[in-house]
Short mmCIF file of C-alpha atoms in Angstrom, two decimals:
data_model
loop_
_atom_site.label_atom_id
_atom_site.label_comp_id
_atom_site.label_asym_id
_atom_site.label_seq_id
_atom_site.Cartn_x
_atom_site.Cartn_y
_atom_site.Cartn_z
CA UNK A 1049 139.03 53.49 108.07
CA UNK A 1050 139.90 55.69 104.63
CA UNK A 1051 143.11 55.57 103.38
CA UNK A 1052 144.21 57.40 100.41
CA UNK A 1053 147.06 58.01 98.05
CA UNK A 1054 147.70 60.08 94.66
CA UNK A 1055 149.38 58.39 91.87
CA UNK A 1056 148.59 54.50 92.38
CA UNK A 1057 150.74 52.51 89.42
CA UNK A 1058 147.47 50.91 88.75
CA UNK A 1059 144.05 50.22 90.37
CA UNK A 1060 144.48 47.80 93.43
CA UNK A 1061 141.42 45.71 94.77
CA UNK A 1062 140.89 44.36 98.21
CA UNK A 1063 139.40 42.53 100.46
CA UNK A 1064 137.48 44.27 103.43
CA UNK A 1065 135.77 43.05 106.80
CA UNK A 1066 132.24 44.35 106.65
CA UNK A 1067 129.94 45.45 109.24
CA UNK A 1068 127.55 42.66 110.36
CA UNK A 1069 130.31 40.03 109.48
CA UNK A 1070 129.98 40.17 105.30
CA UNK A 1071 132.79 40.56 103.28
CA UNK A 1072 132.92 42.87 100.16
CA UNK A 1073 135.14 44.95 97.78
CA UNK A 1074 136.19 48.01 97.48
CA UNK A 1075 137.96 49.34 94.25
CA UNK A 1076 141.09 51.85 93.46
CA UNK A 1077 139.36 54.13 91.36
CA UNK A 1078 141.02 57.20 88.97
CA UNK A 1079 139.28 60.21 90.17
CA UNK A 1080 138.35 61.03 86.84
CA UNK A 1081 135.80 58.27 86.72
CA UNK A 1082 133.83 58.63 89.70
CA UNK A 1083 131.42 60.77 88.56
CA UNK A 1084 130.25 57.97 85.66
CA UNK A 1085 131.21 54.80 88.00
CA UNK A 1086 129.76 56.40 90.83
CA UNK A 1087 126.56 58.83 90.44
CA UNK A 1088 125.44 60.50 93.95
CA UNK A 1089 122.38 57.94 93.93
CA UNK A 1090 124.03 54.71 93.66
CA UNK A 1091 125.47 53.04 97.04
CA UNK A 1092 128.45 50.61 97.24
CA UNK A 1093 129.94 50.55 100.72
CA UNK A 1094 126.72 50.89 102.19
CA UNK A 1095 124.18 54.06 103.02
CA UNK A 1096 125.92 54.80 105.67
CA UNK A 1097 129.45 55.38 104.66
CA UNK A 1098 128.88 56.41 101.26
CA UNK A 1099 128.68 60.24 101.11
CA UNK A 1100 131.69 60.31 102.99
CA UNK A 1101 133.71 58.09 100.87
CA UNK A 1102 132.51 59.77 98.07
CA UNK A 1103 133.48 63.00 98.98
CA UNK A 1104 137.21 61.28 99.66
CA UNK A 1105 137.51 60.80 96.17
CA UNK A 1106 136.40 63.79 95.09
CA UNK A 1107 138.64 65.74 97.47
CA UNK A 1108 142.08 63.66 96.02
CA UNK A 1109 143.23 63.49 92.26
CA UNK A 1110 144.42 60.68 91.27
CA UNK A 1111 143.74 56.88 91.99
CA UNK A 1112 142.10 56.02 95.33
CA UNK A 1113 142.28 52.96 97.52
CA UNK A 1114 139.46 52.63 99.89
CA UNK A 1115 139.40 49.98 103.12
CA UNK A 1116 136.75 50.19 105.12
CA UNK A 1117 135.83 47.39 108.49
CA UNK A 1118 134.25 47.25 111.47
CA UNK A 1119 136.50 44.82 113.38
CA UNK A 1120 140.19 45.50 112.92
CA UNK A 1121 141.34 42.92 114.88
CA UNK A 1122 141.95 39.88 111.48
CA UNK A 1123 145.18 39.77 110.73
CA UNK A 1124 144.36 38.89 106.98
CA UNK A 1125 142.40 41.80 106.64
CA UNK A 1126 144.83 43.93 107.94
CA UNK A 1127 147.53 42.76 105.65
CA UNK A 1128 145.71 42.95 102.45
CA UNK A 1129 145.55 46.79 102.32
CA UNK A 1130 148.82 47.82 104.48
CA UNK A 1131 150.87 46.00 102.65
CA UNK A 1132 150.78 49.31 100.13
CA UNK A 1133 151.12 51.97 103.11
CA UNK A 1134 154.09 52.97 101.80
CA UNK A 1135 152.62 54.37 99.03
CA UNK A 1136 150.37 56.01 100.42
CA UNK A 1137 150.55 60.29 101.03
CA UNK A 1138 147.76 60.27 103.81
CA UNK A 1139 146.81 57.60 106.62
CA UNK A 1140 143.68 57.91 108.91
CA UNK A 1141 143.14 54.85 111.66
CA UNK A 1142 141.80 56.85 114.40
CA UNK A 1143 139.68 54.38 116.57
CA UNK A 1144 141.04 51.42 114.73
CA UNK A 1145 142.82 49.86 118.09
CA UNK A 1146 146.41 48.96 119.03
CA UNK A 1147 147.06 46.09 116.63
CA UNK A 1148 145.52 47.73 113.49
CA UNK A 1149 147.69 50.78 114.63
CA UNK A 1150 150.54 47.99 115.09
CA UNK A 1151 150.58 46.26 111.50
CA UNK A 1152 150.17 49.38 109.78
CA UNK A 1153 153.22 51.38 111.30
CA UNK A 1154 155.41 48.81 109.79
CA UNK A 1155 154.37 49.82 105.93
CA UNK A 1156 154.73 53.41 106.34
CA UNK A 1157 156.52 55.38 103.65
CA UNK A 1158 158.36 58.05 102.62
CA UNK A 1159 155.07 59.41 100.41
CA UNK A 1160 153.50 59.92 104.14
CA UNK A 1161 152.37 63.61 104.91
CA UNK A 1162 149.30 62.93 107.08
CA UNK A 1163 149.00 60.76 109.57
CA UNK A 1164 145.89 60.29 111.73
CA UNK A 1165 146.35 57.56 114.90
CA UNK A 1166 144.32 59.13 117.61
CA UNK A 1167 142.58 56.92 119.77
CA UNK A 1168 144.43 54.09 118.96
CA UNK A 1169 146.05 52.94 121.60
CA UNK A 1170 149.34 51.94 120.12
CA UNK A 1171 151.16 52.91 123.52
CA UNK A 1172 154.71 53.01 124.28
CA UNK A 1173 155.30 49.87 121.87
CA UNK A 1174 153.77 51.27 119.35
CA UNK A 1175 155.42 54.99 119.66
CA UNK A 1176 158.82 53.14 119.63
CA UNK A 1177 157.98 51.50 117.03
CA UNK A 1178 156.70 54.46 114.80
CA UNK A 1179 159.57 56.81 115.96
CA UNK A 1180 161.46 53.84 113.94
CA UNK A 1181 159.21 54.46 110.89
CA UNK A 1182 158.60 57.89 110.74
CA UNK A 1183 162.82 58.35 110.06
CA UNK A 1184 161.56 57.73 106.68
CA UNK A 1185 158.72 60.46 106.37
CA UNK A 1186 160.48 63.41 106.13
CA UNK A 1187 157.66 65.12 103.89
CA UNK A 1188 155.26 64.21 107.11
CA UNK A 1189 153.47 67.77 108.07
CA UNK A 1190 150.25 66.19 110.13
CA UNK A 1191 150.95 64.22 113.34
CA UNK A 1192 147.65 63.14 115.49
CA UNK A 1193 148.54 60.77 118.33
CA UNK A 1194 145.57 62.06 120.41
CA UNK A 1195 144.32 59.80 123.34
CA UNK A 1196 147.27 56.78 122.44
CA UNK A 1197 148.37 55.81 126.01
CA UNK A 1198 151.80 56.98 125.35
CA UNK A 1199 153.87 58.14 128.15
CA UNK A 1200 157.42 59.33 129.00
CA UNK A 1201 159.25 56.38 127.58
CA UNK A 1202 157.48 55.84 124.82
CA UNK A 1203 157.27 59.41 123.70
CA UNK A 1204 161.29 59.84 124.43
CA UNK A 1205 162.21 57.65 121.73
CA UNK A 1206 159.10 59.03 119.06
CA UNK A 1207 160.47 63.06 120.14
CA UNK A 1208 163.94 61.62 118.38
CA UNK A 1209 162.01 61.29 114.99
CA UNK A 1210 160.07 63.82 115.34
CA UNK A 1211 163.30 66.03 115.15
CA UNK A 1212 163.49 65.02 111.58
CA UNK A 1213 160.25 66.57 110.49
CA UNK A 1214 161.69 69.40 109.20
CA UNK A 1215 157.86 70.23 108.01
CA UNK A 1216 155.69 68.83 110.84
CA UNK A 1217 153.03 71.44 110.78
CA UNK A 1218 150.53 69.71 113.36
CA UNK A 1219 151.30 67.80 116.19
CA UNK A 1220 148.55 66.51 118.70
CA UNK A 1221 150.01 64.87 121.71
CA UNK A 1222 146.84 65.74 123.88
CA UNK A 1223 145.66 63.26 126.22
CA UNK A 1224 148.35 60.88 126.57
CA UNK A 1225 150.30 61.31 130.15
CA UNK A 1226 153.66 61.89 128.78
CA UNK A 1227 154.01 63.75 131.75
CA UNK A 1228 157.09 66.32 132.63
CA UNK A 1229 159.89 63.75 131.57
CA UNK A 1230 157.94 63.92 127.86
CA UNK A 1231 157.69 67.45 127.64
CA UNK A 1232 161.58 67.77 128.31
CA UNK A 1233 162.07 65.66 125.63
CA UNK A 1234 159.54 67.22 123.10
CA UNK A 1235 162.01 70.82 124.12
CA UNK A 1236 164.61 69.01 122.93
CA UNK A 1237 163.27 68.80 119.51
CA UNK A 1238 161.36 71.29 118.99
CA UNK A 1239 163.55 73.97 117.64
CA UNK A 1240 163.95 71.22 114.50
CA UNK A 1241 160.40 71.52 113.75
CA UNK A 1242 160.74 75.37 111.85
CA UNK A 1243 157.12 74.97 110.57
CA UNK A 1244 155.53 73.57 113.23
CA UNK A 1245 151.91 75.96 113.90
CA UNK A 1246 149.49 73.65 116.03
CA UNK A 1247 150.40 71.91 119.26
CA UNK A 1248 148.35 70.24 121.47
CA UNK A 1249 149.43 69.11 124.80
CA UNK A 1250 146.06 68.84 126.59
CA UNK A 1251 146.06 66.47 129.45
CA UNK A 1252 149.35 65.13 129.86
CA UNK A 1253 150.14 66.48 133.42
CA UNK A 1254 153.13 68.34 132.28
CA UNK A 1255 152.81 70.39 135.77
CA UNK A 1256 155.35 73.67 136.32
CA UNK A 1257 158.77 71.34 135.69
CA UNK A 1258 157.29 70.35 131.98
CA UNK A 1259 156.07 74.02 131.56
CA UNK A 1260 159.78 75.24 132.75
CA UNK A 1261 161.43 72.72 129.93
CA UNK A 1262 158.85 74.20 127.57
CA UNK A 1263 159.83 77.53 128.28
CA UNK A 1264 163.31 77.52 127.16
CA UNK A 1265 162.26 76.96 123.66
CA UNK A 1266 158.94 78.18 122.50
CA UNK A 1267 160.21 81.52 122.29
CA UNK A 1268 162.01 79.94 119.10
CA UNK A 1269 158.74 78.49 117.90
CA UNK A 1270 157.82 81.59 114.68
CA UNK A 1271 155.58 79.37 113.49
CA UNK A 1272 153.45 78.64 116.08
CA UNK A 1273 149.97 79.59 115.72
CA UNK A 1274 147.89 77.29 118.44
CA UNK A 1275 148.94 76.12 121.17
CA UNK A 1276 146.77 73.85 123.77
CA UNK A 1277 147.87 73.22 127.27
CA UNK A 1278 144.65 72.59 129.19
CA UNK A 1279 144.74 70.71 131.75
CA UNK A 1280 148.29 70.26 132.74
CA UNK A 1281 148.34 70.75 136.52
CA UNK A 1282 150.25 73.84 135.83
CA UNK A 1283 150.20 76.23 138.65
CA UNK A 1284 151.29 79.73 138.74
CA UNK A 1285 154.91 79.36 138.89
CA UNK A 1286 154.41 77.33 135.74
CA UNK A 1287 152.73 79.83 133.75
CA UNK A 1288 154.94 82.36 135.13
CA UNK A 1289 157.88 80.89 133.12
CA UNK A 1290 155.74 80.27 130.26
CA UNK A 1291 154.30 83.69 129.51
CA UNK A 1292 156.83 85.78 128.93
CA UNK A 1293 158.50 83.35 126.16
CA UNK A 1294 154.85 83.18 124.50
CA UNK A 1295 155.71 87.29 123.55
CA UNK A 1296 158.22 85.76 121.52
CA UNK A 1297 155.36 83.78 118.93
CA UNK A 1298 155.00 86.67 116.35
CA UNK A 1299 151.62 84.29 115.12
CA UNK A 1300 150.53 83.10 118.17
CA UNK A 1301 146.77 83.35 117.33
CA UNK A 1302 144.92 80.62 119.95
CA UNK A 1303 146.07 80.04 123.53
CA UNK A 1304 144.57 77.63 125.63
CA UNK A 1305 145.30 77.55 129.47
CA UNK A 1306 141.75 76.19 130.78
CA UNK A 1307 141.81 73.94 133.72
CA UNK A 1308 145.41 74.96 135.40
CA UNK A 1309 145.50 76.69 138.13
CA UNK A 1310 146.61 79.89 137.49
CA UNK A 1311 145.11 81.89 140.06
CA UNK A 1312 143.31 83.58 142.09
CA UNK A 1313 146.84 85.84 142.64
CA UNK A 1314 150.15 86.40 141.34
CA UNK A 1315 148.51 87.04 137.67
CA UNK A 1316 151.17 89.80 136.96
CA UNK A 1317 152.26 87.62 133.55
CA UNK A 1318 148.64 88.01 132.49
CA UNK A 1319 148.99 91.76 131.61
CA UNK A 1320 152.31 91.35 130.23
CA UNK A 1321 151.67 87.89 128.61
CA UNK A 1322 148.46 90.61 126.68
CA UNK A 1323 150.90 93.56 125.89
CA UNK A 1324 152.94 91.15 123.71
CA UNK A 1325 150.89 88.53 121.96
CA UNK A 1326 150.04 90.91 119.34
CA UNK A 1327 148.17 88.29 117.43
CA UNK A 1328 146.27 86.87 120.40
CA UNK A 1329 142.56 86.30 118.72
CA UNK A 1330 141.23 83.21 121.21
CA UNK A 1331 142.24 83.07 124.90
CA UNK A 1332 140.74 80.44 127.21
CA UNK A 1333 141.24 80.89 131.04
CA UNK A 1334 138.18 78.61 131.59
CA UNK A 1335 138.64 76.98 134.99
CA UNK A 1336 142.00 78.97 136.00
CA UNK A 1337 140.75 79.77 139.67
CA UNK A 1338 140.65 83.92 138.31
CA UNK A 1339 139.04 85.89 141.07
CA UNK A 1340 138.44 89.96 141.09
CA UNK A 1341 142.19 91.04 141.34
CA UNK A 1342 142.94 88.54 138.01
CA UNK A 1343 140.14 90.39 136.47
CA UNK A 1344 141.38 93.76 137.73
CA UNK A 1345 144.98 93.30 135.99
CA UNK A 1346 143.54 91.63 133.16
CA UNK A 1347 141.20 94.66 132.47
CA UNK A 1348 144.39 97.17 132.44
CA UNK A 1349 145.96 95.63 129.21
CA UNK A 1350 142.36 94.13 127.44
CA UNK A 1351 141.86 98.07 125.81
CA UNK A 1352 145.54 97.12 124.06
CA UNK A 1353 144.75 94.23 122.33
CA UNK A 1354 143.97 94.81 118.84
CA UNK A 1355 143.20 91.42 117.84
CA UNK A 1356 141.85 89.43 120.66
CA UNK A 1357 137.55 87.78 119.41
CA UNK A 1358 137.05 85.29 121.96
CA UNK A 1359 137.85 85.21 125.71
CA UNK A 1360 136.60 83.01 127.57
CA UNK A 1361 136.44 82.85 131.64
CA UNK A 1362 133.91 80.75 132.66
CA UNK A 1363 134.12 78.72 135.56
CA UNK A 1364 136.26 80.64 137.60
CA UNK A 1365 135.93 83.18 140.98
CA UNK A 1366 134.36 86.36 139.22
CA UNK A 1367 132.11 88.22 141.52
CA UNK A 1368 130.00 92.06 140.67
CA UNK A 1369 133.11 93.87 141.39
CA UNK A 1370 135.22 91.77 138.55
CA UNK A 1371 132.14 91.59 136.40
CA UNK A 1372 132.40 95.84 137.07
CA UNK A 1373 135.98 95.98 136.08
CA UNK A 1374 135.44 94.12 132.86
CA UNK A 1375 132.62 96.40 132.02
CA UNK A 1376 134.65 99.51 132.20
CA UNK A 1377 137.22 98.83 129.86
CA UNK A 1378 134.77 96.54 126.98
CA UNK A 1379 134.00 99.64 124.93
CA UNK A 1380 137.81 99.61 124.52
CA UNK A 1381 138.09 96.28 122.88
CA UNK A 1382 136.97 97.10 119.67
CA UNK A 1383 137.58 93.68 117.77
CA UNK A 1384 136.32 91.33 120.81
CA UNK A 1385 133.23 89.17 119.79
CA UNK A 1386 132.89 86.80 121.85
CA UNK A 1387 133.25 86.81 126.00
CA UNK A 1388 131.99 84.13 127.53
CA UNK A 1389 131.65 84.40 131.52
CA UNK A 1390 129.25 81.83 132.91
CA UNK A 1391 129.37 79.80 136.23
CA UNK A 1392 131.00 82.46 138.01
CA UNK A 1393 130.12 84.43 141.10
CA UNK A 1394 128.31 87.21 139.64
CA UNK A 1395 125.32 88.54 141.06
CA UNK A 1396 123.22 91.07 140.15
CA UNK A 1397 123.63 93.13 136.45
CA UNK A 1398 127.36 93.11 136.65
CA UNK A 1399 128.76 93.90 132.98
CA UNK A 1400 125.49 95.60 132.48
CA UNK A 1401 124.48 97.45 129.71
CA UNK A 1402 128.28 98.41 128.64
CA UNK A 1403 128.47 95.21 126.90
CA UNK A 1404 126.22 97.17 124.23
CA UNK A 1405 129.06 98.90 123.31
CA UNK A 1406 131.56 96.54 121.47
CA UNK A 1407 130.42 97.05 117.84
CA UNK A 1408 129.30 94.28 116.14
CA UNK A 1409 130.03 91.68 118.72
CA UNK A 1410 128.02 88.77 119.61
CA UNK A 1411 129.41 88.67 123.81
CA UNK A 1412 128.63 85.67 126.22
CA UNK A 1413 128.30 88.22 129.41
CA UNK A 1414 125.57 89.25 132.02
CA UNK A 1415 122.69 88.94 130.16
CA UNK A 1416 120.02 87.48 131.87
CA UNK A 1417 119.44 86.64 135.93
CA UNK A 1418 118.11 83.20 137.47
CA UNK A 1419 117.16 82.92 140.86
CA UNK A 1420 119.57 86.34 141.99
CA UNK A 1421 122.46 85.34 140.03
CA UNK A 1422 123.86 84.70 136.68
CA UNK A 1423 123.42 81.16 135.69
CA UNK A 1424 124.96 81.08 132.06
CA UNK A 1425 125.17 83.56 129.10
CA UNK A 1426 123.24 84.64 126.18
CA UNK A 1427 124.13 85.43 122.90
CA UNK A 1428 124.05 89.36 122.14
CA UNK A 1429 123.96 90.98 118.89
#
């Protein structure tokens, strides 16, 4: 684990669980040091950790405190360094376990800005618990709680914090089941969060009633640059009410819908859902169940969008006659470098040779033929 802080009132040692059951220190050092205390070819935590501690305090002015362990589970240990969380401006304990994640939501602080708990498994405890603490951190802009066990419960009473975020930038949420119930109550809040530009909801079986609640508000999401709702069991009635709010994200740059099932019909939001996303540079309908007539209403609004690099539609029901349709309109898409449309149906040529003409693109498309059909993709240039 690597915490850090700027401004420290004064070095701070302490004690750390080593790997291989050794104890050692590690020292609070002024940045302005380092390069005297601590050349590039001398080691104190250990080969393997040092050029990325290192590079921690070179990245942060100021004084440092580094903790570093390979069993988070002593209680001593743990108290020695988050006794001073509150201090501290950014917090990483991703993969550090529940009761690491436990002790050290009690010392957060106002000074908090980043904070890094995925894979942690703090659970719905634990998210009660830090929607208690992060009431303080109003300055707090990054939020990871990837892959935390947190579901609808827990994640009501954290979404009540959350709401006082003003400048939550980055919120990951992915993988965590929060379910429909959760993503009603992250609606609730989100119109609070002004600045928020990433949001990941991957995996948390949402379905169409969570993408409905969702719906109501993104269109009052300006800020929002990413957004990540693969697999959601979103169907597409879901998307349906989705789409046309997503028009309403003047910076909506990266959509991800991979893994719902959004097709192989009613796909009429698709050309729309293209028409307005005027930023729209990375699309993923990997996995969406697209067949030909997805493709064939997809391919009327592709020559209109001035921004879109990457699509990707792999895994999905395209046959020749989609791979044709794409073809025909890819000397349209003039800023489009990437396409990427392995483990379909496709046999035979397909895209063919029209794929030559997107300038300067590098396009994942019918490139090469195994066995009578198109296995993957190669890289074009």
């Amino acid at each position: 684990m690597i915490v850090h802080a700027r401004r420290l009132p004064q070095p701070i040692q302490c004690r750390a669980q080593e790997e291989g059951g050794g104890r050692g220190e590690l020292l609070c050092l002024p940045s302005t040091l380092i390069g005297r205390i601590w050349p590039a070819e001398r080691t104190l935590a250990g080969m393997r950790t040092c050029h990325h501690l290192r590079q921690e305090l070179y990245d942060n002015a100021g004084s440092v405190l580094l903790v570093k362990w390979a069993n988070a589970t002593n209680e001593d240990v743990l108290g020695a360094g988050f006794g001073r969380f509150s201090q501290f401006e950014r917090v990483d304990l991703k993969w550090h376990g529940q009761r690491a994640g436990l002790v050290c939501i009690a010392s957060l602080g106002q000074a908090l800005i980043h904070l890094d708990f995925s894979a942690t498994a703090i659970g719905d405890e634990g998210a009660s618990r830090l929607a208690e603490a992060l009431k303080e951190c109003t300055a707090l802009a990054y939020l990871d709680l990837k892959d935390n066990e947190i579901g609808a419960v827990g994640f009501e009473k954290l979404s009540g914090a959350l709401g006082g975020c003003k400048v939550l930038a980055h919120l990951n949420l992915g993988f965590n089941g929060i379910g429909p119930e959760g993503a009603a109550s992250l609606a609730r809040v989100l119109q609070q969060c002004p600045a928020l530009a990433h949001l990941d909801l991957s995996s948390n079986l949402i379905c169409d009633e969570g993408a409905e609640s969702l719906a109501e508000v993104l269109g009052d999401c300006k800020s929002l640059v990413h957004l990540n709702l693969r697999f959601n069991m979103i169907d597409a009635e879901g998307v349906q009410m989705l789409a046309p709010k997503l028009g309403h994200c003047p910076a909506l740059a990266h959509l991800v819908l991979a893994g719902n099932g959004l097709g192989p019909r009613n796909l009429g939001w698709l050309e729309g859902m293209l028409q307005e996303c005027k930023a729209l540079s990375h699309l993923d309908l990997s996995e969406t169940q697209i067949s030909d007539v997805g493709v064939g209403i997809m391919a009327r609004a592709l020559g209109e969008c001035r921004a879109l690099a990457h699509l990707n539609l792999s895994f999905n029901w395209i046959s020749p006659l989609g791979a044709g349709r794409l073809a025909g309109v890819l000397g349209q898409c003039k800023t489009l470098t990437r396409l990427d449309v392995r483990h379909n149906h496709i046999i035979g040529e397909g895209l063919g040779s029209n794929a030559e003409h997107c300038s300067e693109t590098r396009l994942y498309a019918a490139a090469r033929l195994a066995d009578s059909a198109l296995r993957g993709c190669r890289v074009l240039t």
